[in-house]
Tab-separated table of C-alpha atoms and ligand atoms in Angstrom:
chain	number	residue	atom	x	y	z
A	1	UNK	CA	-5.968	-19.757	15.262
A	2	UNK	CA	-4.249	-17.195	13.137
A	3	UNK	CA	-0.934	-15.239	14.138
A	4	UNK	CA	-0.608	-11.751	13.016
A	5	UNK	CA	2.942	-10.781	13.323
A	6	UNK	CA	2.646	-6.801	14.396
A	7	UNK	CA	5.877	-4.857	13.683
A	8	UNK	CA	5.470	-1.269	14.943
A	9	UNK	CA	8.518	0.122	13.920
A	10	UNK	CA	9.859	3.426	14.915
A	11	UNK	CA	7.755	7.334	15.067
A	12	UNK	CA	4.245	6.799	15.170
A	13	UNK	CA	4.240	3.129	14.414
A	14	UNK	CA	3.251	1.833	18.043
A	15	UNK	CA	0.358	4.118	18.224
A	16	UNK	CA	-1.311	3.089	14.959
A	17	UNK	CA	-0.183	-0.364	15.376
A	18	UNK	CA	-2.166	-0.350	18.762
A	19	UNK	CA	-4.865	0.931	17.207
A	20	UNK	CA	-5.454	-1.238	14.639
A	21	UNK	CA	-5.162	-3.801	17.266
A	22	UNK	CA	-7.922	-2.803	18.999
A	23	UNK	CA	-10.190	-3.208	16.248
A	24	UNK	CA	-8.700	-6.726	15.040
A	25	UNK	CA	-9.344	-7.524	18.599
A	26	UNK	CA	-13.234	-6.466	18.218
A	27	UNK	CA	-13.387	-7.915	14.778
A	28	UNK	CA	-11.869	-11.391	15.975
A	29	UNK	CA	-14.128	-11.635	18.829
A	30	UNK	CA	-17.463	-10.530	16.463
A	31	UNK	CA	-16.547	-13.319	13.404
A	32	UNK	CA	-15.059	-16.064	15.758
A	33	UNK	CA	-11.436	-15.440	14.237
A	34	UNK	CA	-10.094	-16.560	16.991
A	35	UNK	CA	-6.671	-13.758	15.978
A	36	UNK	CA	-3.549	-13.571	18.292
A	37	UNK	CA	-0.791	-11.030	17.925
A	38	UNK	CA	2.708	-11.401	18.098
A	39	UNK	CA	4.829	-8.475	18.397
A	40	UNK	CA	8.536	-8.063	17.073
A	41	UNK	CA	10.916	-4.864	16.458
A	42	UNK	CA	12.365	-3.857	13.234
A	43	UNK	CA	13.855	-0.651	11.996
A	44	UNK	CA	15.474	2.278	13.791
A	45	UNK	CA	14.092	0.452	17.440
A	46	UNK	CA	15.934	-2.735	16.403
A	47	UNK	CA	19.427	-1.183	14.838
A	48	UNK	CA	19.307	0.674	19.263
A	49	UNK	CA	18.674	-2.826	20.374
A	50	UNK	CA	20.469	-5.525	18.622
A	51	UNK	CA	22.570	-3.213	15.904
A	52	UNK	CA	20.631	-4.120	12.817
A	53	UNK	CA	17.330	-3.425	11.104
A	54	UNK	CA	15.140	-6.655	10.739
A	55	UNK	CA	16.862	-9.175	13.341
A	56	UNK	CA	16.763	-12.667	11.962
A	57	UNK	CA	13.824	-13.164	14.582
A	58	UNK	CA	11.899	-10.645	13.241
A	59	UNK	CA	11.889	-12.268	9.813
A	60	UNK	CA	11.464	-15.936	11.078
A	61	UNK	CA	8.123	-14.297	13.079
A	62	UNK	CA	7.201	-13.447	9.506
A	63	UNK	CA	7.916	-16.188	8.238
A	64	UNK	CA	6.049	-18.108	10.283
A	65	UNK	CA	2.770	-15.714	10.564
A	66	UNK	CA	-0.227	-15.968	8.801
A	67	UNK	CA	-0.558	-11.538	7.903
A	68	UNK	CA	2.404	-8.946	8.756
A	69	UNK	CA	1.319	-5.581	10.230
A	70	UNK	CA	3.644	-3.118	10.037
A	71	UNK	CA	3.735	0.682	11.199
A	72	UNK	CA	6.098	2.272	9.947
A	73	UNK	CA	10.099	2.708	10.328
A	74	UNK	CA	12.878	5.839	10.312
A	75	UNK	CA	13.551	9.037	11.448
A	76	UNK	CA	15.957	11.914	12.177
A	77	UNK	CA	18.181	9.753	14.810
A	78	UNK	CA	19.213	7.106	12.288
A	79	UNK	CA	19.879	9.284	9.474
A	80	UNK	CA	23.152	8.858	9.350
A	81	UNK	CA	23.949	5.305	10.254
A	82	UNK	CA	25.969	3.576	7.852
A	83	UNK	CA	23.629	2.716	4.443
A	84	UNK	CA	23.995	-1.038	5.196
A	85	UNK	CA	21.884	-0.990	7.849
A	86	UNK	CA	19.587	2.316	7.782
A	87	UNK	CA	16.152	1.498	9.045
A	88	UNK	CA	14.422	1.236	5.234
A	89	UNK	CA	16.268	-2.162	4.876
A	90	UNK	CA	14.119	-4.152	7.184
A	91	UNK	CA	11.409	-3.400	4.544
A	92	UNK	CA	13.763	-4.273	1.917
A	93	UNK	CA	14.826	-7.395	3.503
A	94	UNK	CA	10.916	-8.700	4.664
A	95	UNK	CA	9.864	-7.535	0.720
A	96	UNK	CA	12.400	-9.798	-0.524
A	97	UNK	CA	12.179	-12.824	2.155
A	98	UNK	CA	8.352	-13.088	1.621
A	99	UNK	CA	8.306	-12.283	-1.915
A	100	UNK	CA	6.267	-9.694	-2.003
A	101	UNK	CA	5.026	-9.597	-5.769
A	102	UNK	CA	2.357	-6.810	-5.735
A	103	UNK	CA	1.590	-4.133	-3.757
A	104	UNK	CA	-1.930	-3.194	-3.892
A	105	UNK	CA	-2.918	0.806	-2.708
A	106	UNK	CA	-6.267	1.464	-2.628
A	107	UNK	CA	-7.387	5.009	-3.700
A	108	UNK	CA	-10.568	6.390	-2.116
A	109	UNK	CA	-11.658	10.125	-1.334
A	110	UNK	CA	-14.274	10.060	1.594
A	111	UNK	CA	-16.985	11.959	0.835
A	112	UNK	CA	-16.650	14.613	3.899
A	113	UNK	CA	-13.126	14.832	3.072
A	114	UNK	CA	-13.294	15.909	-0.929
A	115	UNK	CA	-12.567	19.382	0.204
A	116	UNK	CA	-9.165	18.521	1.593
A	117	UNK	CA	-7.481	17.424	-1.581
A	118	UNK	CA	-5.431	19.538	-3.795
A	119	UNK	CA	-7.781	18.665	-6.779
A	120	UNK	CA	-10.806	20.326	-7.107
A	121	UNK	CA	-13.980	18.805	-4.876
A	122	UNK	CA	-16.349	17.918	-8.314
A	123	UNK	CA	-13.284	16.023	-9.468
A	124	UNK	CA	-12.494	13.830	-6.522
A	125	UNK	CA	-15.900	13.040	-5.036
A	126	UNK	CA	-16.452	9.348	-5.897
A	127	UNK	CA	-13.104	8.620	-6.541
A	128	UNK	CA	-12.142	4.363	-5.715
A	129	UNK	CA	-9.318	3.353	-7.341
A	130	UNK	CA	-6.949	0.642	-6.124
A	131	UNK	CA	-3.354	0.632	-7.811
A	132	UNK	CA	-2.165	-2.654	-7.855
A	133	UNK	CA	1.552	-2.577	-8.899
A	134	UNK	CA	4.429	-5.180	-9.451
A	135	UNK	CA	6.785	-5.120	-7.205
A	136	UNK	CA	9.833	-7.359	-7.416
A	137	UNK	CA	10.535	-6.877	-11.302
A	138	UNK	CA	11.539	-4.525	-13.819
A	139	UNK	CA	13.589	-1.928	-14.288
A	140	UNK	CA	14.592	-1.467	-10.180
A	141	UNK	CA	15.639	-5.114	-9.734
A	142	UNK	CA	17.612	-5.374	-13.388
A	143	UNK	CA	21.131	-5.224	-14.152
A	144	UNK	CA	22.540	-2.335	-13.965
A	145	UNK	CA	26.082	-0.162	-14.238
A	146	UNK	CA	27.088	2.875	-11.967
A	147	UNK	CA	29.798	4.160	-14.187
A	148	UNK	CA	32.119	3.363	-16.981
A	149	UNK	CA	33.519	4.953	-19.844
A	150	UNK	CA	32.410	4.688	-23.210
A	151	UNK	CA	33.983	6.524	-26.218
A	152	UNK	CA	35.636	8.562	-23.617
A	153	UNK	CA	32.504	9.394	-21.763
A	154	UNK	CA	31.368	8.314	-18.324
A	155	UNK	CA	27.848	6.589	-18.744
A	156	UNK	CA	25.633	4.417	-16.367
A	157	UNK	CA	22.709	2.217	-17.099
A	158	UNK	CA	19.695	-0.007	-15.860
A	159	UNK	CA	17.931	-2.622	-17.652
A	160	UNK	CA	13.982	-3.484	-17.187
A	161	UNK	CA	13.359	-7.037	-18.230
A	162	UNK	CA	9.824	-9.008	-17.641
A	163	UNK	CA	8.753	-12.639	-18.419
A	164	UNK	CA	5.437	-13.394	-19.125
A	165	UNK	CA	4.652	-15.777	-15.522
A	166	UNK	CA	5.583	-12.158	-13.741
A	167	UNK	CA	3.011	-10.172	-15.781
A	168	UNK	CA	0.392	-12.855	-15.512
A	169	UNK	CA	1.098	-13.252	-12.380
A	170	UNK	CA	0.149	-9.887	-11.593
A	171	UNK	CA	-2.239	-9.066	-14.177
A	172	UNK	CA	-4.304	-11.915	-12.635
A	173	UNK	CA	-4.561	-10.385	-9.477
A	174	UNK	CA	-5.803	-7.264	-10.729
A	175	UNK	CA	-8.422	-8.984	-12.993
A	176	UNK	CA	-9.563	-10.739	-9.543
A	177	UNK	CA	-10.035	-7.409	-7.747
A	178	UNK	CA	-11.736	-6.106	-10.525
A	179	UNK	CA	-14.236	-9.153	-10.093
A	180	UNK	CA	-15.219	-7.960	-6.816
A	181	UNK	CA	-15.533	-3.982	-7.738
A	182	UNK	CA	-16.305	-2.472	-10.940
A	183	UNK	CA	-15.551	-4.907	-13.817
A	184	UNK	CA	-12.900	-2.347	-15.314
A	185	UNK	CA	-8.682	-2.939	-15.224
A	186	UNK	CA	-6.788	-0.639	-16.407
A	187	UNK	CA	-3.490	-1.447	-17.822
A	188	UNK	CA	-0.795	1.195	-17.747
A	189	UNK	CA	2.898	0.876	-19.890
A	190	UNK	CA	4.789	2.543	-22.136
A	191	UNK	CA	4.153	0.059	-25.526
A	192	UNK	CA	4.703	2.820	-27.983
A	193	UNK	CA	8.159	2.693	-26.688
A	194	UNK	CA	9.510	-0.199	-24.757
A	195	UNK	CA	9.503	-3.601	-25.758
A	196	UNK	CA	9.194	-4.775	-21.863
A	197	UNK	CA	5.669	-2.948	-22.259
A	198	UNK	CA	4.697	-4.659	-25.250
A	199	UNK	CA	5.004	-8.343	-24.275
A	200	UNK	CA	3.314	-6.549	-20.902
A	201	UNK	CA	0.618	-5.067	-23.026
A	202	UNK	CA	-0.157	-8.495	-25.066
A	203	UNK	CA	0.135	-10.795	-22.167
A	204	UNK	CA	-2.318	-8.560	-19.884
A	205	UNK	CA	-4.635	-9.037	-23.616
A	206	UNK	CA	-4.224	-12.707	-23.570
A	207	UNK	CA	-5.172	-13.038	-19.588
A	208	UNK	CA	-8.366	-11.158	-20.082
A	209	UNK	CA	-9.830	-14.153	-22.198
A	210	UNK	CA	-10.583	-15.504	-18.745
A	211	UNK	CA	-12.056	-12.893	-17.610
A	212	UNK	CA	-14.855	-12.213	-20.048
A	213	UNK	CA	-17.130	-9.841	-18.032
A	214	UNK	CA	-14.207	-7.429	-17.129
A	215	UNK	CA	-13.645	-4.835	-19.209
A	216	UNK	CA	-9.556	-3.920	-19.970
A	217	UNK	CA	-8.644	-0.764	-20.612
A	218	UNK	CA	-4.696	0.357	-21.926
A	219	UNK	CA	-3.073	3.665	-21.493
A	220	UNK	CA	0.552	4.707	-21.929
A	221	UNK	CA	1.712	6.252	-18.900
A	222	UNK	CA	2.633	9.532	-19.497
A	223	UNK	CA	-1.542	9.441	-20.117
A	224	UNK	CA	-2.428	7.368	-17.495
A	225	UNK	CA	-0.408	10.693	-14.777
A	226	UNK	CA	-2.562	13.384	-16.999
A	227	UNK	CA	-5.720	10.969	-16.421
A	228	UNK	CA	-5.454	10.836	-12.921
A	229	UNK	CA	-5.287	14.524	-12.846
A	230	UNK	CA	-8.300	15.551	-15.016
A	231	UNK	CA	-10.612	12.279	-14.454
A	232	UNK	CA	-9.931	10.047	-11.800
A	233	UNK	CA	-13.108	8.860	-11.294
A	234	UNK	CA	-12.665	6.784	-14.628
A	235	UNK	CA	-10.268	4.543	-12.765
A	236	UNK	CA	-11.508	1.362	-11.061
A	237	UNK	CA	-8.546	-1.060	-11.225
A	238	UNK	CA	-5.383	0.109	-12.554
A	239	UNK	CA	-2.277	-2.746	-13.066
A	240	UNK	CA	1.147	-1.747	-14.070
A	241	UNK	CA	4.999	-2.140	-13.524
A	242	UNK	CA	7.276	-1.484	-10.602
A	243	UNK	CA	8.794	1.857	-11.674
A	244	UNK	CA	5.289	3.230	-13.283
A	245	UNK	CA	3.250	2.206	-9.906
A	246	UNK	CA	5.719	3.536	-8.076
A	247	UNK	CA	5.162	7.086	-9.475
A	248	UNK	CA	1.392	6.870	-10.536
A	249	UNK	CA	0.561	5.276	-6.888
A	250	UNK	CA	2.196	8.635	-4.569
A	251	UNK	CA	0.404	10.671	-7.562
A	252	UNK	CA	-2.934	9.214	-6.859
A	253	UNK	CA	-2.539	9.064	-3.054
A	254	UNK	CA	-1.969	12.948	-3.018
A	255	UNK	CA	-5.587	13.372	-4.925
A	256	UNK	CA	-7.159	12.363	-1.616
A	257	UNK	CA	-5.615	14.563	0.573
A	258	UNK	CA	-5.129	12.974	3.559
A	259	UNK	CA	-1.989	10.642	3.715
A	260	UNK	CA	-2.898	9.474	7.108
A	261	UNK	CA	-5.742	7.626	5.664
A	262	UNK	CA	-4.380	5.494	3.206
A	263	UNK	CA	-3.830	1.833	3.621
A	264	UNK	CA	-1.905	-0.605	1.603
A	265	UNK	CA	-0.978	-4.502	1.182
A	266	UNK	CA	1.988	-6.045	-0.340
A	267	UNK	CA	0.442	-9.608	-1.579
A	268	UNK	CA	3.956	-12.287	-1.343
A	269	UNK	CA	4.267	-15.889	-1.972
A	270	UNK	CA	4.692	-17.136	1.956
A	271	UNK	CA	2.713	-14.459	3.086
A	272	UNK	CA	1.704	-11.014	2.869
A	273	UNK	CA	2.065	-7.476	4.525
A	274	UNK	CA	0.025	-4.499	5.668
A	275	UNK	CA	0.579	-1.005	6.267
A	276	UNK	CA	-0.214	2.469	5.922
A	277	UNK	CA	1.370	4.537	3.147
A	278	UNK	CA	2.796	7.109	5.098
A	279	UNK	CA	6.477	7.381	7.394
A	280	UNK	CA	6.747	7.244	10.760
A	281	UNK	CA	5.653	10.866	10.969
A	282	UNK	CA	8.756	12.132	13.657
A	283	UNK	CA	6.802	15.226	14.069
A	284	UNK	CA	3.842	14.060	16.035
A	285	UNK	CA	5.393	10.911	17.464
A	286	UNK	CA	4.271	10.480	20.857
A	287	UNK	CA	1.792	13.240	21.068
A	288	UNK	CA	-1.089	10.792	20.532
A	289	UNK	CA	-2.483	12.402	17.844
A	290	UNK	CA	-1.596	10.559	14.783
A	291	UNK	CA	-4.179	9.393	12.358
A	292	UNK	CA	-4.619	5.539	13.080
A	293	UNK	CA	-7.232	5.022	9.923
A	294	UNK	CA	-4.476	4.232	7.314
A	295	UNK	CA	-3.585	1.393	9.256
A	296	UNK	CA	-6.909	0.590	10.508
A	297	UNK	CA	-7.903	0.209	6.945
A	298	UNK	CA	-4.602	-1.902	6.078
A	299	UNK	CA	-6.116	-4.317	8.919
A	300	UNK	CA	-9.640	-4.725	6.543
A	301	UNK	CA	-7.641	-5.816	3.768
A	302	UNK	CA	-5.638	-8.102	5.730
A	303	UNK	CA	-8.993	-9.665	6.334
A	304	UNK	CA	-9.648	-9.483	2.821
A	305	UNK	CA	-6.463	-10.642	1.222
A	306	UNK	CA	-5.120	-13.144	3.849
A	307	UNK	CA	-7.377	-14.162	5.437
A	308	UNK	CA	-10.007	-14.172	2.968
A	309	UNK	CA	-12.779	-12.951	5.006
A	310	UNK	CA	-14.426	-9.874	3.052
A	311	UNK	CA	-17.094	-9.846	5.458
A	312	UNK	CA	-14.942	-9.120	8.517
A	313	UNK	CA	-13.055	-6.321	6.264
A	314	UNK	CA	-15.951	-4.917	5.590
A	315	UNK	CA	-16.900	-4.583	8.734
A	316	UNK	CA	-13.918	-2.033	9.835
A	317	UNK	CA	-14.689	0.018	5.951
A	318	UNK	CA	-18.208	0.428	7.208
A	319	UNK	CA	-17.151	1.439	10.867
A	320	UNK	CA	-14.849	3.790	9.661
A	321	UNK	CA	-17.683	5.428	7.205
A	322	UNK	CA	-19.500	5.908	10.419
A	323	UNK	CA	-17.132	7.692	12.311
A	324	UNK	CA	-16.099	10.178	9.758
A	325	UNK	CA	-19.783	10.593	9.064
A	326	UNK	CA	-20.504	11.251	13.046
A	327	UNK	CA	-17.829	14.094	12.329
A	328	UNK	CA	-14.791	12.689	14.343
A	329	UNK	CA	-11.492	14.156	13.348
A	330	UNK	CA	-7.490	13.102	14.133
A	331	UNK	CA	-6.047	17.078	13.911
A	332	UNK	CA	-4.728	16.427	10.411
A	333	UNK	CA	-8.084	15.697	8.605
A	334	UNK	CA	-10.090	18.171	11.492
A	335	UNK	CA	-12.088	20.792	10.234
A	336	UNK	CA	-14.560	23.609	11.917
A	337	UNK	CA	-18.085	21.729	12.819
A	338	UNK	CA	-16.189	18.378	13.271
A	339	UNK	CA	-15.162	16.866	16.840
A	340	UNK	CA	-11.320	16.601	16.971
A	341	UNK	CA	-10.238	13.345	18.532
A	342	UNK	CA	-7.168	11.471	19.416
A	343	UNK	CA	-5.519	8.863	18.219
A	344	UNK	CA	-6.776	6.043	21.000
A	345	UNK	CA	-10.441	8.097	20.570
A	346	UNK	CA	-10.478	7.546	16.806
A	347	UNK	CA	-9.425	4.083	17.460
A	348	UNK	CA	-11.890	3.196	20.381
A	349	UNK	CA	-14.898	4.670	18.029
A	350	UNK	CA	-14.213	2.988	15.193
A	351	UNK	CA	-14.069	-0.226	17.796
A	352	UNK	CA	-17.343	0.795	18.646
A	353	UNK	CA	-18.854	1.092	15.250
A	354	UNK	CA	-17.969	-2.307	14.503
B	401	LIG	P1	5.829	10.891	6.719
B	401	LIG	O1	4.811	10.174	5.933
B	401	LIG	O2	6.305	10.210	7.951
B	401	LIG	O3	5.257	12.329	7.148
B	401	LIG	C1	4.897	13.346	6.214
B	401	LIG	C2	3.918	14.318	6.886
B	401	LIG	O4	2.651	13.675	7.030
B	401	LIG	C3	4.343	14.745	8.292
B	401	LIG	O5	3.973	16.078	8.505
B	401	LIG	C4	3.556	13.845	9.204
B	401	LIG	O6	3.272	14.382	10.482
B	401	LIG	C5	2.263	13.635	8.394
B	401	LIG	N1	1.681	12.314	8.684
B	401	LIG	C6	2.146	11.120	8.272
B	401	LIG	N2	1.394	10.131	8.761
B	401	LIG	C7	0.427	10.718	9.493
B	401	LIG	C8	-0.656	10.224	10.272
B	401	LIG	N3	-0.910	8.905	10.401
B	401	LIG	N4	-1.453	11.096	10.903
B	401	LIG	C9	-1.232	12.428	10.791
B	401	LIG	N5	-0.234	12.958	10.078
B	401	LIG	C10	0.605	12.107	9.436
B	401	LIG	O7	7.041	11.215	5.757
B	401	LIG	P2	8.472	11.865	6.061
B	401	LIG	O8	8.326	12.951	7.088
B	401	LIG	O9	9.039	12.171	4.749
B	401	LIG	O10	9.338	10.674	6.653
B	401	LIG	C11	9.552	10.469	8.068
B	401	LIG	C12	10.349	9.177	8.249
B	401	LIG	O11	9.566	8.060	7.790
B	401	LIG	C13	11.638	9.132	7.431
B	401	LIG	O12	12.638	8.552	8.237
B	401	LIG	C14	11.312	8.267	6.238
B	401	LIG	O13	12.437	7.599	5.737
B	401	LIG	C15	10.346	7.288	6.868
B	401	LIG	N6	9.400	6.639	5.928
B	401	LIG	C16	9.083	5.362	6.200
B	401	LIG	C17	8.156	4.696	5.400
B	401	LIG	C18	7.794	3.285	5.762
B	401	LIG	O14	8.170	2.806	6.809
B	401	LIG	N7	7.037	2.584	4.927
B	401	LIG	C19	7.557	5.364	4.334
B	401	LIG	C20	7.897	6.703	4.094
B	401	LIG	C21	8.812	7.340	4.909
């Protein structure tokens, strides 16, 4: 038996949540998964119920869990609750409990939805990238000063320090997914400049001895954001630092156009967590009309990454293929021609697909 701990979160989060449900629930019964759910509250829902944003039962759920699913958490009503305990820290806190090391966003532009991104269609047809990008180093988790005053001048600073275990430790991961896609990781740093990017640069070069059949590219960053612009089809896997995934990742997600499609995974050390890339979306919450596919697609690598089944996450990739190929449509990806659907429609097809 394997628990998935489902955390819905605030907005849209128990409508996608459900959805994704669904399908597990299809997928479990299909590959003999034998999958139960457990549901807990985090976020804006748990600072109204027990005054803070991941309870201590939440976390020991995660804790003991074999996958987190997570929806998404915030909105308008807890905007101005003190910073201690706004609804972000609950993903804060489970990042840091489970030590979440890398969070892996995969990039891809559907075919029937090239049209919809900002970029122009020849550019972004084909695109399959995933972004896989360190997450509890560097430059956001160094040392750092707000203020003081230095030859009579207020200054502040941040320091980015990395040790080799934390870039092999992620390098090694990307070098894996690259095993199972194209054969190409590309390393992104600033090693012109920074000295954290050259030991990053060499010890990604010393890794790829073990991986002799994948092919290692390395760009500087301020490339790597033109080269996602002009090419991005030359991108297979890309590997890189907290502070340069952070920015290159919501760069790359906007080529595809449709936000409420992307999925993501944050791979930790006890266990690991899935969710969609986007917010709790205030503005639709409730209507029933969100756009359950990012999180539908965070379930397939769930399969994937935790529970190592590729066949089972495979299964929901292919379903959802088929839907958007039969022409269904949430109202943020619809189009003329195409059916428009809700979000329980979108989730019961894909279901059915499977
Ligand atoms: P958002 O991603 O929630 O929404 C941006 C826009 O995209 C909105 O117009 C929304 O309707 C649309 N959208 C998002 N997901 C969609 C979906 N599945 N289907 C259809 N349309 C979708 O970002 P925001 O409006 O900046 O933030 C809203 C709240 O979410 C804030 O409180 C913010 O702090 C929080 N937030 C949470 C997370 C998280 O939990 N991981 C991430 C980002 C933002």
């Amino acid at each position: 038996m394997k628990k998935i701990i489902v955390i819905p979160g605030d907005g849209v989060g128990k409508e996608i949540t459900q959805a994704a449900q669904l399908v597990l629930t299809k997928v479990s019964e299909k590959f003999s998964l034998d999958l139960t759910f457990e549901e807990h509250i985090a976020g804006g829902a748990a600072i109204d119920a027990v005054g803070v944003p991941l309870p201590d039962e939440t976390l020991e759920a995660c804790r003991n869990g074999d996958a987190i699913l997570f929806g998404a958490v915030g909105g308008k009503k807890w905007d101005n609750v003190d910073p201690s305990i706004r609804p972000e820290k609950a993903l804060l806190g489970i990042r840091k409990a489970m030590g979440l090391y890398a969070n892996l966003r995969p990039v891809k532009v559907f075919d029937c939805l090239a049209e919809k991104s900002p970029l122009k269609t020849e550019l972004v047809r084909g695109v399959d990238m995933i972004i896989v990008r360190e997450l509890v180093g560097g430059i956001y988790f160094g040392e750092r000063c707000e203020s003081e005053i230095k030859n009579g001048v207020e200054q502040a600073w941040d320091t980015e320090i990395y040790s080799v275990p934390e870039i092999e430790r992620i390098s090694k991961l990307a070098f894996e997914s690259a095993e199972s896609r194209r054969k190409k990781v590309t390393s992104v740093d600033k090693a012109n400049i920074l000295a954290t990017s050259r030991l990053w640069r060499k010890t990604v070069a010393n890794l790829s001895k073990n991986y002799s059949d994948i092919e290692l590219d390395n760009l500087y960053v301020d490339n790597a954001a033109m080269q996602l612009a002009l090419n991005p089809k030359q991108f297979d896997v890309i590997v890189t630092s907290n502070m340069f995934g952070d920015i290159l990742s919501d760069e790359a997600a906007v080529i595809t156009g449709s936000i409420g499609m992307m999925p993501s995974a944050s791979i930790g050390e006890l266990t690991s967590f899935y969710e969609p890339i986007h917010g709790s979306a205030p503005d639709i919450a409730g209507l029933g009309i969100a756009n359950p596919i990012g999180t539908i697609l965070s379930a397939a690598m769930l399969l994937r990454y935790s529970l190592k089944n590729e066949s089972a996450a495979q299964s929901i990739e292919n379903a959802v293929d088929k839907v958007l190929a039969d022409g269904l449509r949430t109202p943020d990806i619809y189009d003329d021609g195409t059916k428009k659907v809700s979000t329980e429609e979108m989730a019961q097809a894909i279901k059915d697909r499977i």
